[in-house]
Tab-separated table of C-alpha atoms and ligand atoms in Angstrom:
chain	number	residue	atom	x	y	z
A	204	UNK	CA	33.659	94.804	141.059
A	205	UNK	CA	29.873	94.657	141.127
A	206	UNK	CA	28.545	92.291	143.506
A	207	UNK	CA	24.084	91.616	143.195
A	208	UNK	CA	22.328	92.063	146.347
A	209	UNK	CA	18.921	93.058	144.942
A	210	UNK	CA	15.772	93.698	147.830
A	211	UNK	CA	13.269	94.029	144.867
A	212	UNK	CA	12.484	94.553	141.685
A	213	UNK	CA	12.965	97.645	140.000
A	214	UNK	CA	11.533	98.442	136.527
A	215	UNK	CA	14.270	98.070	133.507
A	216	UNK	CA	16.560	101.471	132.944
A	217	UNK	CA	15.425	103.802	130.435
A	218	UNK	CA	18.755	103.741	128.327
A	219	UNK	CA	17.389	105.442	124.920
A	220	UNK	CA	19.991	108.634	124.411
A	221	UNK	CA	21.994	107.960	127.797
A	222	UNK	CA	23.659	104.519	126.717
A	223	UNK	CA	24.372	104.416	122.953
A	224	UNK	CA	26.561	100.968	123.141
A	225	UNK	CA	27.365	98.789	125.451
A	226	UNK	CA	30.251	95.837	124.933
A	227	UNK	CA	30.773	92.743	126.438
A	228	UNK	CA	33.162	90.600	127.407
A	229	UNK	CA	31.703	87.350	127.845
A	230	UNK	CA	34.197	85.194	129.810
A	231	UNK	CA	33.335	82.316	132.163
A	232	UNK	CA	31.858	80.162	129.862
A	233	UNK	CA	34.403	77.431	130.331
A	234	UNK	CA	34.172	77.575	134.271
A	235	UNK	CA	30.581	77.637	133.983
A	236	UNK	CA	30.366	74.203	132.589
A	237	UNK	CA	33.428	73.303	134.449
A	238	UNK	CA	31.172	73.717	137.761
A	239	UNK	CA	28.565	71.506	136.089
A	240	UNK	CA	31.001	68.491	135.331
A	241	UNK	CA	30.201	68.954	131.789
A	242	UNK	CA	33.084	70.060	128.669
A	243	UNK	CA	33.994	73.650	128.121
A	244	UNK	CA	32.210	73.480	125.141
A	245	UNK	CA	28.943	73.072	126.784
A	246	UNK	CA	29.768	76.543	128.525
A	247	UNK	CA	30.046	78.030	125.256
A	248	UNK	CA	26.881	77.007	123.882
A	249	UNK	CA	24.992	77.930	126.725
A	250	UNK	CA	26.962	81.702	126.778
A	251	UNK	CA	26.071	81.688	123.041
A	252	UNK	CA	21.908	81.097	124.759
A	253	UNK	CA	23.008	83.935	127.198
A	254	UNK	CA	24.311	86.375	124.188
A	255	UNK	CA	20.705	85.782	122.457
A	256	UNK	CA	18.627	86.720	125.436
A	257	UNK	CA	20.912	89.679	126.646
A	258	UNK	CA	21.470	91.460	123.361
A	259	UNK	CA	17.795	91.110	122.719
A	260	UNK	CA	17.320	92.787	126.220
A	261	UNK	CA	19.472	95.454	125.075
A	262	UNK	CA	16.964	96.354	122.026
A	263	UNK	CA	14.027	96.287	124.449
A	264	UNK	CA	16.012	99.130	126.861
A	265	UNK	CA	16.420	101.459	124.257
A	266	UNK	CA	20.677	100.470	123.582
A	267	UNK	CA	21.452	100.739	119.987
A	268	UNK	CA	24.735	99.213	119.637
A	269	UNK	CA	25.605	96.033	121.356
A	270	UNK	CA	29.383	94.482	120.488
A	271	UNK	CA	30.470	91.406	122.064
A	272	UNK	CA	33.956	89.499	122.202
A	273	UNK	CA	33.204	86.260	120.103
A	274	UNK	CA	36.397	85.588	119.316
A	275	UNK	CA	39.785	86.614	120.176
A	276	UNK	CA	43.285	86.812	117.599
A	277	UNK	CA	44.322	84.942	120.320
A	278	UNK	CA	42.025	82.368	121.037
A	279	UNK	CA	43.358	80.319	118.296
A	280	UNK	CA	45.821	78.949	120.628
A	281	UNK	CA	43.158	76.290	122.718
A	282	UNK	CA	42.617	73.103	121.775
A	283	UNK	CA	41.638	72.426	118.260
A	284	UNK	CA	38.626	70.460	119.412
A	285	UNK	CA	37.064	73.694	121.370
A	286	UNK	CA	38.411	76.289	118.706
A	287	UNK	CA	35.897	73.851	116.021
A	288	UNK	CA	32.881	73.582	118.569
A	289	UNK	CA	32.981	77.871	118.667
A	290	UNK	CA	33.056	78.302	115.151
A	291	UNK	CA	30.301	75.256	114.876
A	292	UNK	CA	28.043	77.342	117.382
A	293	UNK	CA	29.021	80.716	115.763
A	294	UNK	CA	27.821	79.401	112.297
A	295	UNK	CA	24.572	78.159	113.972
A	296	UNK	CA	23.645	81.410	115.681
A	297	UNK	CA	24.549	82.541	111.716
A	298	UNK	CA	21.961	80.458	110.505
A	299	UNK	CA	19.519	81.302	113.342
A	300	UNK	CA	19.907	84.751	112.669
A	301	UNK	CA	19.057	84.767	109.194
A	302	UNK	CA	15.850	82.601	110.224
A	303	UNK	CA	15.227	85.747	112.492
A	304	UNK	CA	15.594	88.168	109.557
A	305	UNK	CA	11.913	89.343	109.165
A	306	UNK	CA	11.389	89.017	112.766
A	307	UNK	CA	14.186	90.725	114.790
A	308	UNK	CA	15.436	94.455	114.061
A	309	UNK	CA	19.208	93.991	114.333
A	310	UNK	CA	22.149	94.636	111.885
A	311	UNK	CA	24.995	92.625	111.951
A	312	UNK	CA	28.909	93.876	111.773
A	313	UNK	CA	32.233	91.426	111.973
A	314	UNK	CA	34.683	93.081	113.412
A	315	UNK	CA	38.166	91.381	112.847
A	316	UNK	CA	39.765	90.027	110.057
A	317	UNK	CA	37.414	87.588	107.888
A	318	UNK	CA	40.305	85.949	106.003
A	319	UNK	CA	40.965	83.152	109.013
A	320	UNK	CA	37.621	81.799	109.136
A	321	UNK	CA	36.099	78.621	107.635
A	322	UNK	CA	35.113	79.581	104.605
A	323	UNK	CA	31.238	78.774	105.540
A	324	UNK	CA	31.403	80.692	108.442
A	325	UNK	CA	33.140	83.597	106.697
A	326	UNK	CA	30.954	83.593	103.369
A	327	UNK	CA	27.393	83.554	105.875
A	328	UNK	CA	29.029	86.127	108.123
A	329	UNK	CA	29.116	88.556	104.880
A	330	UNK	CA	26.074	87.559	103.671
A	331	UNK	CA	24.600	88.364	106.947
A	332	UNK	CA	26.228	91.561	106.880
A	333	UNK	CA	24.960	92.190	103.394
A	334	UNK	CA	20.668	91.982	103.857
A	335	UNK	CA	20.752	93.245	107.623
A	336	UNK	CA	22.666	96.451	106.499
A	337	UNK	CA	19.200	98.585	107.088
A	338	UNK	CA	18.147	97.212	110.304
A	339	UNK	CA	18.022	99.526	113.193
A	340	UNK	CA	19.886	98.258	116.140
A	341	UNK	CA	23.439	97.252	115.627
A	342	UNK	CA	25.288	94.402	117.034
A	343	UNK	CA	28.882	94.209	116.415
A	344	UNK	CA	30.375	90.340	116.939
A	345	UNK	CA	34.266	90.603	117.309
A	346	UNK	CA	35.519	87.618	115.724
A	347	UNK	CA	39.292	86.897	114.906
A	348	UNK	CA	39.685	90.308	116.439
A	349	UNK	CA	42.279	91.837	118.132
A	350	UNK	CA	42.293	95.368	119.201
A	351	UNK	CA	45.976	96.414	117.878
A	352	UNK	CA	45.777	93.758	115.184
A	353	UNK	CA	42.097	96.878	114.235
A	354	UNK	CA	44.399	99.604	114.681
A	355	UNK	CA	47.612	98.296	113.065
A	356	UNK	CA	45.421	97.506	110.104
A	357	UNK	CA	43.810	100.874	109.955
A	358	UNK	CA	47.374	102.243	110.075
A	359	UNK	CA	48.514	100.290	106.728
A	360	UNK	CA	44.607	101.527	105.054
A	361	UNK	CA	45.830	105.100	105.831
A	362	UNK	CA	49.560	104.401	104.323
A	363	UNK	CA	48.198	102.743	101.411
A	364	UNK	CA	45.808	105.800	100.317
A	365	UNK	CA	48.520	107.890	100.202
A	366	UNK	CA	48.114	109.574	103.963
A	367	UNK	CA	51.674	110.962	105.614
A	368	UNK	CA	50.035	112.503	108.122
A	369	UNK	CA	46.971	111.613	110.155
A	370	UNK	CA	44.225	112.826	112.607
A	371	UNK	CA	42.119	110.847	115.236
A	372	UNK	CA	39.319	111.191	113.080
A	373	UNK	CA	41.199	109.447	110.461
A	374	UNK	CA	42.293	106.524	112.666
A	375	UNK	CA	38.750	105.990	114.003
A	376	UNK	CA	37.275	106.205	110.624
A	377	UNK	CA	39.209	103.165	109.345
A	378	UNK	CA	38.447	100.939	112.239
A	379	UNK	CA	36.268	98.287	112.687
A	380	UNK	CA	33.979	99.559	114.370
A	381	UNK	CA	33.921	102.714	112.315
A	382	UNK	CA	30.251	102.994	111.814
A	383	UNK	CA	29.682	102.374	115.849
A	384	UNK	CA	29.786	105.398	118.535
A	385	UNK	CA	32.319	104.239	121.042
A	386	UNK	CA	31.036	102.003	123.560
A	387	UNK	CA	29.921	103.952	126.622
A	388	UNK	CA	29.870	101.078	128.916
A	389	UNK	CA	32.133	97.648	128.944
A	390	UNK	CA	31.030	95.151	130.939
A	391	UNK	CA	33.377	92.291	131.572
A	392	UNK	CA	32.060	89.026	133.484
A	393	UNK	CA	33.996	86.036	134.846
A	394	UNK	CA	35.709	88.243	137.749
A	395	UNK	CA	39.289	89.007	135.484
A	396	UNK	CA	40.044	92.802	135.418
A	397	UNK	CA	41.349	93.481	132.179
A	398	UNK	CA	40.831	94.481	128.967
A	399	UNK	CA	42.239	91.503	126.950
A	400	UNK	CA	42.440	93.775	123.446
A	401	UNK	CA	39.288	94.364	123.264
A	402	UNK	CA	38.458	97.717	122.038
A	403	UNK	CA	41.314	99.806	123.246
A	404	UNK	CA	41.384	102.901	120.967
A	405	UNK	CA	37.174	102.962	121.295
A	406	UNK	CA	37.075	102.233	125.209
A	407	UNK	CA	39.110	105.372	125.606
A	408	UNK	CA	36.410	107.450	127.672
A	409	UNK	CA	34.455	104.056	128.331
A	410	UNK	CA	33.159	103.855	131.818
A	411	UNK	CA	33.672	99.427	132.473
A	412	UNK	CA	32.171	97.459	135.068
A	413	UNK	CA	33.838	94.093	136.159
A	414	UNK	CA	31.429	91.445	137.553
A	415	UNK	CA	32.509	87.810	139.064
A	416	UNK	CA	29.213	86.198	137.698
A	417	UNK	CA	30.033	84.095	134.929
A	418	UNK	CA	28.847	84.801	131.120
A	419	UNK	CA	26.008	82.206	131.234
A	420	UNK	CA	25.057	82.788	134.693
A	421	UNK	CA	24.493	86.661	134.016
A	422	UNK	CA	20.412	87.545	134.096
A	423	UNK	CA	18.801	90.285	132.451
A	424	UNK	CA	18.243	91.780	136.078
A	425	UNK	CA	21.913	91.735	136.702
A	426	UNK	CA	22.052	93.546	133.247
A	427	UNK	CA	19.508	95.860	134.468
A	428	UNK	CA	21.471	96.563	137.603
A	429	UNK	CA	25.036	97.412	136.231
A	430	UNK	CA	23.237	99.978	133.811
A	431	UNK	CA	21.750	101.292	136.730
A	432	UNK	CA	24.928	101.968	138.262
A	433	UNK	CA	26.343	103.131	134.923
A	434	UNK	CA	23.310	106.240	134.900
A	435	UNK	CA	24.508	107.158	138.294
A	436	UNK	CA	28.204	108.017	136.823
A	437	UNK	CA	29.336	111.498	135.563
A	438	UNK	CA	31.337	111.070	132.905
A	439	UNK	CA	33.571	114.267	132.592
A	440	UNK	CA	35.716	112.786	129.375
A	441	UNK	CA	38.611	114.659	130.408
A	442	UNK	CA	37.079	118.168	131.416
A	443	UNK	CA	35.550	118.771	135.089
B	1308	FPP	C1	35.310	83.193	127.172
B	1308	FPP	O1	35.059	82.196	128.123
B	1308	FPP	C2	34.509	82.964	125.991
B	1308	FPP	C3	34.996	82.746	124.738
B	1308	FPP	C4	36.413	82.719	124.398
B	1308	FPP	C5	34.092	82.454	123.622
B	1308	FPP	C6	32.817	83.188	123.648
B	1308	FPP	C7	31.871	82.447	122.820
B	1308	FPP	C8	30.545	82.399	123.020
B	1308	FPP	C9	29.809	83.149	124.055
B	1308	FPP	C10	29.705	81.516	122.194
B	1308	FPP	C11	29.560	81.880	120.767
B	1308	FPP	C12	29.433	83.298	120.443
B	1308	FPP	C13	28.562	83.813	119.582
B	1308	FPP	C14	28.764	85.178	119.028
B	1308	FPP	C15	27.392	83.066	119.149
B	1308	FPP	P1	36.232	81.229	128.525
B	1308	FPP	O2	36.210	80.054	127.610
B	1308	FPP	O3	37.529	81.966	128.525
B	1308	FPP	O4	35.805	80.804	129.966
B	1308	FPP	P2	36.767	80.551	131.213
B	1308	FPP	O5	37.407	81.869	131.540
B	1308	FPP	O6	35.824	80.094	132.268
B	1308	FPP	O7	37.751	79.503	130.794
């Protein structure tokens, strides 16, 4: 668990070639407001604020791929009121994004199944797919995903072309994510240590940092100073 104690300012990592893709879980957002006297919802909006500044800082550090944890399989279950603000704020970062278009360098990818959505919110998430396809920098948004809900359905894509016996290769290549590298870093905020589903065939060889700062609360500098520590790892994937 990362804790910030900073004495002074150091200049941003260099990340180009030494962190690929880095995923988020962004929890907190609901204590965050909670500690404000103001709705849950309010957190989310604000960690939706948060998402926009720290994948942008991302792109300026030389990370490619950025995925965050929008929206859980199981996140269905909280109150219908909060489930409607998300996909409300979700659709308006949509629309923001495609205002951004000429502007900002990033692709968009859904990862989780589309079908659930309101249809608005699924047809712009498509479209948005559709004429940022040849932007540079990649940010995957998990929404209605579920990591063995991704691999159970890549399962059933291999069974239905025919497949009786597969490799890793072939599992990976039906994913979600499948046009991603794995994530080399997961960084999960709002002091839980767990996964949740998130990513669990991709996170294999993932080095993950835990941090108590909530989702909004989390600066660029704190960013900055978890990647840090994340250059100063050897990652030995299994060999010595
Ligand atoms: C976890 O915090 C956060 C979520 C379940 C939703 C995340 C949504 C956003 C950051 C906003 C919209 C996203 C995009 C892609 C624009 P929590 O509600 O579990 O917080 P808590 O642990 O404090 O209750």
């Amino acid at each position: 668990m990362l804790g910030f104690h900073r004495k002074k300012k150091l200049p941003p990592p260099a990340c180009e070639g030494r962190l690929k893709h880095i995923a988020f879980i962004m929890d907190g957002n609901g204590r965050w407001a909670k500690k404000r006297g103001m709705p849950r919802t309010f957190g989310h909006k604000q960690g939706a604020e948060a998402m926009r500044r720290l994948v942008r800082h991302c792109g300026d550090i030389g990370i490619k791929t950025a995925t965050v944890y929008a929206f859980s399989t199981e996140n269905w279950s909280r109150p219908q009121e909060e489930v409607d603000t998300i996909m409300l704020i979700l659709e308006r970062y949509l629309d923001e994004a495609f205002t951004l278009l000429d502007v900002e360098n990033v692709r968009y990818v859904f990862l989780g199944d589309k079908a659930r959505l309101p249809a608005t919110l699924r047809e712009k998430a498509i479209e948005l797919e559709r004429v940022s396809r040849e932007k540079p920098l990649t940010l995957n948004i998990a929404l209605n995903y579920g990591a063995r809900a991704e691999i159970v359905h890549a399962c059933n894509a291999l069974i239905a072309e025919g497949k009786s016996e597969i490799t890793e290769d072939d599992l990976s290549g039906k994913l979600y994510t499948h046009e991603s590298p794995d994530p080399d870093l997961v960084v999960r905020t709002g002091g839980d240590v767990r996964l949740s589903n998130f990513l669990l065939w991709q996170s294999a060889y993932a080095e993950l940092c835990f941090t108590k700062t909530l989702w909004p609360d989390l600066t660029n500098d704190d960013l900055d100073e978890i990647i840090r520590d994340f250059l100063t790892r050897h990652r030995r994937f299994g060999g010595l």
